[in-house]
Amino acid sequence: MNQEQIRIRIVETKEGAQVFWDQLQAYFDRDIFLPGEEQGRERCGSEEYRRNLEALRTRQRDPLYFLYFEQGNRTLGLAMAVIYPSENGKCFILEFCVYPQFRGGGIGSACAWALMDWARQRGAVYFQLNAAREDRRRFWERLGFLPDGTDQWGEPLMRTDPEGGPARLPESQVSI
């Protein structure tokens, strides 16, 4: 892969949101819910869940962003994030996915840094996310995230330090 910069593209149309939703469901089916985990799969695939996400995406204050990671003419993955100026600049990353064919070689880290840079440009000061699986915790720990208790459903949370936050990874350590 060449060293071309990763861009963040915001989904802004209803049609774009439909395509994003399809990609999100494929991600849930492929990467999130193991065989037999029907309860979570049913909730995340429900019409109510979809309506809730769309309401968050289209609200005026603190909207949920449906995002794609792009490099050249390729889409590398997707993310969902909300920036909360009212919570001292917290950016909550709801979902983060690099498509399987682009995993390895630092692309996931480069996408995460691109997401955090994009959010900082919009007022984010620190980042928080759920990381229930060990592999996901290790990934975010490498980027400077620390354990941050659990959410209301008992899922582990991680966050960056609002004071220092993760430093930008030197470009020489990112192989794209």
PDB file of C-alpha atoms in Angstrom:
ATOM      1  CA  MET A   1       0.000   0.000   0.000  1.00  0.00           C
ATOM      2  CA  ASN A   2       1.127   3.531  -0.616  1.00  0.00           C
ATOM      3  CA  GLN A   3       1.424   6.254   1.993  1.00  0.00           C
ATOM      4  CA  GLU A   4      -1.684   8.148   0.856  1.00  0.00           C
ATOM      5  CA  GLN A   5      -3.505   9.758   3.784  1.00  0.00           C
ATOM      6  CA  ILE A   6      -6.660   8.194   5.207  1.00  0.00           C
ATOM      7  CA  ARG A   7      -9.687  10.462   4.888  1.00  0.00           C
ATOM      8  CA  ILE A   8     -12.887  10.459   6.890  1.00  0.00           C
ATOM      9  CA  ARG A   9     -16.122  10.732   4.922  1.00  0.00           C
ATOM     10  CA  ILE A  10     -19.340  11.632   6.743  1.00  0.00           C
ATOM     11  CA  VAL A  11     -22.558   9.959   5.588  1.00  0.00           C
ATOM     12  CA  GLU A  12     -24.959  12.826   4.998  1.00  0.00           C
ATOM     13  CA  THR A  13     -27.898  11.466   3.020  1.00  0.00           C
ATOM     14  CA  LYS A  14     -30.694   9.036   3.779  1.00  0.00           C
ATOM     15  CA  GLU A  15     -29.548   6.863   0.871  1.00  0.00           C
ATOM     16  CA  GLY A  16     -25.980   6.907   2.193  1.00  0.00           C
ATOM     17  CA  ALA A  17     -27.280   5.968   5.643  1.00  0.00           C
ATOM     18  CA  GLN A  18     -29.026   2.928   4.126  1.00  0.00           C
ATOM     19  CA  VAL A  19     -25.765   1.716   2.568  1.00  0.00           C
ATOM     20  CA  PHE A  20     -23.958   2.397   5.846  1.00  0.00           C
ATOM     21  CA  TRP A  21     -26.615   0.447   7.741  1.00  0.00           C
ATOM     22  CA  ASP A  22     -26.100  -2.554   5.443  1.00  0.00           C
ATOM     23  CA  GLN A  23     -22.329  -2.388   6.015  1.00  0.00           C
ATOM     24  CA  LEU A  24     -22.872  -2.061   9.766  1.00  0.00           C
ATOM     25  CA  GLN A  25     -25.077  -5.157   9.835  1.00  0.00           C
ATOM     26  CA  ALA A  26     -22.463  -7.104   7.854  1.00  0.00           C
ATOM     27  CA  TYR A  27     -19.860  -6.017  10.427  1.00  0.00           C
ATOM     28  CA  PHE A  28     -22.104  -7.148  13.313  1.00  0.00           C
ATOM     29  CA  ASP A  29     -22.694 -10.515  11.648  1.00  0.00           C
ATOM     30  CA  ARG A  30     -19.043 -11.036  10.718  1.00  0.00           C
ATOM     31  CA  ASP A  31     -17.122  -9.555  13.648  1.00  0.00           C
ATOM     32  CA  ILE A  32     -19.304  -8.880  16.659  1.00  0.00           C
ATOM     33  CA  PHE A  33     -21.832 -11.640  17.280  1.00  0.00           C
ATOM     34  CA  LEU A  34     -20.503 -15.133  17.571  1.00  0.00           C
ATOM     35  CA  PRO A  35     -22.690 -18.034  16.452  1.00  0.00           C
ATOM     36  CA  GLY A  36     -25.432 -18.520  19.024  1.00  0.00           C
ATOM     37  CA  GLU A  37     -25.389 -14.906  20.271  1.00  0.00           C
ATOM     38  CA  GLU A  38     -28.873 -14.194  19.021  1.00  0.00           C
ATOM     39  CA  GLN A  39     -29.956 -11.798  21.779  1.00  0.00           C
ATOM     40  CA  GLY A  40     -27.461  -9.075  20.848  1.00  0.00           C
ATOM     41  CA  ARG A  41     -27.838  -9.770  17.147  1.00  0.00           C
ATOM     42  CA  GLU A  42     -31.629  -9.375  17.378  1.00  0.00           C
ATOM     43  CA  ARG A  43     -31.327  -6.084  19.265  1.00  0.00           C
ATOM     44  CA  CYS A  44     -28.742  -4.579  16.910  1.00  0.00           C
ATOM     45  CA  GLY A  45     -30.679  -5.763  13.881  1.00  0.00           C
ATOM     46  CA  SER A  46     -34.015  -4.476  15.096  1.00  0.00           C
ATOM     47  CA  GLU A  47     -36.015  -1.696  13.539  1.00  0.00           C
ATOM     48  CA  GLU A  48     -36.087   0.056  16.936  1.00  0.00           C
ATOM     49  CA  TYR A  49     -32.269   0.092  17.074  1.00  0.00           C
ATOM     50  CA  ARG A  50     -32.140   1.451  13.545  1.00  0.00           C
ATOM     51  CA  ARG A  51     -34.690   4.200  14.344  1.00  0.00           C
ATOM     52  CA  ASN A  52     -32.699   5.137  17.438  1.00  0.00           C
ATOM     53  CA  LEU A  53     -29.462   5.430  15.475  1.00  0.00           C
ATOM     54  CA  GLU A  54     -31.137   7.472  12.757  1.00  0.00           C
ATOM     55  CA  ALA A  55     -32.636   9.815  15.378  1.00  0.00           C
ATOM     56  CA  LEU A  56     -29.170  10.287  16.863  1.00  0.00           C
ATOM     57  CA  ARG A  57     -27.642  10.847  13.412  1.00  0.00           C
ATOM     58  CA  THR A  58     -30.157  13.512  12.447  1.00  0.00           C
ATOM     59  CA  ARG A  59     -30.452  15.402  15.748  1.00  0.00           C
ATOM     60  CA  GLN A  60     -29.192  18.982  15.814  1.00  0.00           C
ATOM     61  CA  ARG A  61     -27.119  18.824  18.992  1.00  0.00           C
ATOM     62  CA  ASP A  62     -24.340  16.257  19.387  1.00  0.00           C
ATOM     63  CA  PRO A  63     -25.230  14.187  16.312  1.00  0.00           C
ATOM     64  CA  LEU A  64     -24.061  10.639  15.786  1.00  0.00           C
ATOM     65  CA  TYR A  65     -21.741  10.513  12.791  1.00  0.00           C
ATOM     66  CA  PHE A  66     -21.790   7.601  10.377  1.00  0.00           C
ATOM     67  CA  LEU A  67     -18.245   7.618   8.962  1.00  0.00           C
ATOM     68  CA  TYR A  68     -16.137   5.815   6.393  1.00  0.00           C
ATOM     69  CA  PHE A  69     -12.351   5.504   6.289  1.00  0.00           C
ATOM     70  CA  GLU A  70     -11.126   6.082   2.739  1.00  0.00           C
ATOM     71  CA  GLN A  71      -7.783   5.981   1.011  1.00  0.00           C
ATOM     72  CA  GLY A  72      -7.612   6.760  -2.670  1.00  0.00           C
ATOM     73  CA  ASN A  73     -10.679   5.165  -4.241  1.00  0.00           C
ATOM     74  CA  ARG A  74     -10.963   2.446  -1.575  1.00  0.00           C
ATOM     75  CA  THR A  75     -13.192   2.335   1.482  1.00  0.00           C
ATOM     76  CA  LEU A  76     -11.172   0.741   4.289  1.00  0.00           C
ATOM     77  CA  GLY A  77     -13.841   0.562   6.980  1.00  0.00           C
ATOM     78  CA  LEU A  78     -16.439   2.421   9.003  1.00  0.00           C
ATOM     79  CA  ALA A  79     -17.073   4.006  12.373  1.00  0.00           C
ATOM     80  CA  MET A  80     -19.795   5.680  14.405  1.00  0.00           C
ATOM     81  CA  ALA A  81     -18.924   8.458  16.839  1.00  0.00           C
ATOM     82  CA  VAL A  82     -20.565  11.269  18.811  1.00  0.00           C
ATOM     83  CA  ILE A  83     -18.741  14.359  20.072  1.00  0.00           C
ATOM     84  CA  TYR A  84     -20.175  15.837  23.267  1.00  0.00           C
ATOM     85  CA  PRO A  85     -18.988  19.412  23.905  1.00  0.00           C
ATOM     86  CA  SER A  86     -21.246  19.413  26.991  1.00  0.00           C
ATOM     87  CA  GLU A  87     -19.184  16.569  28.497  1.00  0.00           C
ATOM     88  CA  ASN A  88     -15.850  18.372  28.360  1.00  0.00           C
ATOM     89  CA  GLY A  89     -15.243  17.360  24.766  1.00  0.00           C
ATOM     90  CA  LYS A  90     -15.816  13.620  25.046  1.00  0.00           C
ATOM     91  CA  CYS A  91     -15.970  11.692  21.784  1.00  0.00           C
ATOM     92  CA  PHE A  92     -17.713   8.362  22.235  1.00  0.00           C
ATOM     93  CA  ILE A  93     -16.765   5.825  19.565  1.00  0.00           C
ATOM     94  CA  LEU A  94     -19.775   3.534  19.196  1.00  0.00           C
ATOM     95  CA  GLU A  95     -18.372   1.336  16.430  1.00  0.00           C
ATOM     96  CA  PHE A  96     -15.029   0.971  14.697  1.00  0.00           C
ATOM     97  CA  CYS A  97     -14.373  -1.481  11.881  1.00  0.00           C
ATOM     98  CA  VAL A  98     -11.611  -1.983   9.369  1.00  0.00           C
ATOM     99  CA  TYR A  99     -12.796  -4.339   6.655  1.00  0.00           C
ATOM    100  CA  PRO A 100     -11.074  -7.764   6.829  1.00  0.00           C
ATOM    101  CA  GLN A 101      -9.146  -7.379   3.566  1.00  0.00           C
ATOM    102  CA  PHE A 102      -7.400  -4.281   4.961  1.00  0.00           C
ATOM    103  CA  ARG A 103      -6.502  -5.606   8.415  1.00  0.00           C
ATOM    104  CA  GLY A 104      -2.882  -5.962   9.416  1.00  0.00           C
ATOM    105  CA  GLY A 105       0.150  -3.827   8.760  1.00  0.00           C
ATOM    106  CA  GLY A 106      -1.048  -0.910  10.895  1.00  0.00           C
ATOM    107  CA  ILE A 107      -4.081   0.087   8.856  1.00  0.00           C
ATOM    108  CA  GLY A 108      -6.430  -0.221  11.853  1.00  0.00           C
ATOM    109  CA  SER A 109      -4.179   2.024  13.924  1.00  0.00           C
ATOM    110  CA  ALA A 110      -3.909   4.518  11.078  1.00  0.00           C
ATOM    111  CA  CYS A 111      -7.717   4.589  10.773  1.00  0.00           C
ATOM    112  CA  ALA A 112      -8.066   5.080  14.538  1.00  0.00           C
ATOM    113  CA  TRP A 113      -5.585   7.984  14.469  1.00  0.00           C
ATOM    114  CA  ALA A 114      -7.437   9.494  11.510  1.00  0.00           C
ATOM    115  CA  LEU A 115     -10.723   9.216  13.429  1.00  0.00           C
ATOM    116  CA  MET A 116      -9.243  10.844  16.525  1.00  0.00           C
ATOM    117  CA  ASP A 117      -7.646  13.643  14.477  1.00  0.00           C
ATOM    118  CA  TRP A 118     -10.972  14.238  12.691  1.00  0.00           C
ATOM    119  CA  ALA A 119     -12.833  14.375  16.034  1.00  0.00           C
ATOM    120  CA  ARG A 120     -10.265  16.716  17.594  1.00  0.00           C
ATOM    121  CA  GLN A 121     -10.808  19.132  14.704  1.00  0.00           C
ATOM    122  CA  ARG A 122     -14.472  19.166  15.768  1.00  0.00           C
ATOM    123  CA  GLY A 123     -13.798  19.798  19.453  1.00  0.00           C
ATOM    124  CA  ALA A 124     -13.062  16.367  20.915  1.00  0.00           C
ATOM    125  CA  VAL A 125     -10.668  16.429  23.839  1.00  0.00           C
ATOM    126  CA  TYR A 126     -10.772  12.796  24.913  1.00  0.00           C
ATOM    127  CA  PHE A 127     -12.231   9.502  23.700  1.00  0.00           C
ATOM    128  CA  GLN A 128     -14.293   6.730  25.272  1.00  0.00           C
ATOM    129  CA  LEU A 129     -15.559   3.402  23.916  1.00  0.00           C
ATOM    130  CA  ASN A 130     -16.769  -0.052  24.886  1.00  0.00           C
ATOM    131  CA  ALA A 131     -14.277  -2.877  24.528  1.00  0.00           C
ATOM    132  CA  ALA A 132     -15.864  -6.124  25.641  1.00  0.00           C
ATOM    133  CA  ARG A 133     -13.488  -8.471  23.810  1.00  0.00           C
ATOM    134  CA  GLU A 134      -9.866  -8.947  24.787  1.00  0.00           C
ATOM    135  CA  ASP A 135      -8.528  -8.415  21.249  1.00  0.00           C
ATOM    136  CA  ARG A 136     -10.304  -5.068  21.066  1.00  0.00           C
ATOM    137  CA  ARG A 137      -8.965  -4.004  24.475  1.00  0.00           C
ATOM    138  CA  ARG A 138      -5.410  -4.817  23.384  1.00  0.00           C
ATOM    139  CA  PHE A 139      -5.863  -2.837  20.149  1.00  0.00           C
ATOM    140  CA  TRP A 140      -7.086   0.296  21.953  1.00  0.00           C
ATOM    141  CA  GLU A 141      -4.492  -0.070  24.741  1.00  0.00           C
ATOM    142  CA  ARG A 142      -1.761   0.164  22.080  1.00  0.00           C
ATOM    143  CA  LEU A 143      -3.268   3.538  21.140  1.00  0.00           C
ATOM    144  CA  GLY A 144      -3.175   4.861  24.700  1.00  0.00           C
ATOM    145  CA  PHE A 145      -6.645   3.943  25.954  1.00  0.00           C
ATOM    146  CA  LEU A 146      -7.028   2.909  29.590  1.00  0.00           C
ATOM    147  CA  PRO A 147      -9.722   0.914  31.454  1.00  0.00           C
ATOM    148  CA  ASP A 148     -12.592   3.161  32.585  1.00  0.00           C
ATOM    149  CA  GLY A 149     -15.020   0.960  34.526  1.00  0.00           C
ATOM    150  CA  THR A 150     -18.191  -0.356  32.938  1.00  0.00           C
ATOM    151  CA  ASP A 151     -21.304   1.086  31.331  1.00  0.00           C
ATOM    152  CA  GLN A 152     -24.889   0.620  32.565  1.00  0.00           C
ATOM    153  CA  TRP A 153     -25.021  -2.849  30.939  1.00  0.00           C
ATOM    154  CA  GLY A 154     -21.798  -4.022  32.560  1.00  0.00           C
ATOM    155  CA  GLU A 155     -19.698  -3.723  29.384  1.00  0.00           C
ATOM    156  CA  PRO A 156     -16.074  -2.624  29.913  1.00  0.00           C
ATOM    157  CA  LEU A 157     -15.295   0.988  28.991  1.00  0.00           C
ATOM    158  CA  MET A 158     -11.956   2.449  27.911  1.00  0.00           C
ATOM    159  CA  ARG A 159     -10.891   6.063  27.550  1.00  0.00           C
ATOM    160  CA  THR A 160      -7.981   8.310  26.809  1.00  0.00           C
ATOM    161  CA  ASP A 161      -6.599  10.725  29.352  1.00  0.00           C
ATOM    162  CA  PRO A 162      -8.201  14.152  28.793  1.00  0.00           C
ATOM    163  CA  GLU A 163      -5.018  15.798  30.030  1.00  0.00           C
ATOM    164  CA  GLY A 164      -2.502  14.022  27.846  1.00  0.00           C
ATOM    165  CA  GLY A 165      -4.582  11.955  25.456  1.00  0.00           C
ATOM    166  CA  PRO A 166      -2.804   9.567  23.132  1.00  0.00           C
ATOM    167  CA  ALA A 167       0.043  11.179  21.260  1.00  0.00           C
ATOM    168  CA  ARG A 168       0.010  11.010  17.491  1.00  0.00           C
ATOM    169  CA  LEU A 169       1.798   7.861  16.352  1.00  0.00           C
ATOM    170  CA  PRO A 170       4.953   8.759  14.389  1.00  0.00           C
ATOM    171  CA  GLU A 171       4.345   8.266  10.671  1.00  0.00           C
ATOM    172  CA  SER A 172       7.340   5.937  10.517  1.00  0.00           C
ATOM    173  CA  GLN A 173       5.396   3.456  12.674  1.00  0.00           C
ATOM    174  CA  VAL A 174       2.360   3.391  10.418  1.00  0.00           C
ATOM    175  CA  SER A 175       2.693   1.052   7.456  1.00  0.00           C
ATOM    176  CA  ILE A 176      -0.096   1.666   5.002  1.00  0.00           C
TER     177      ILE A 176
END
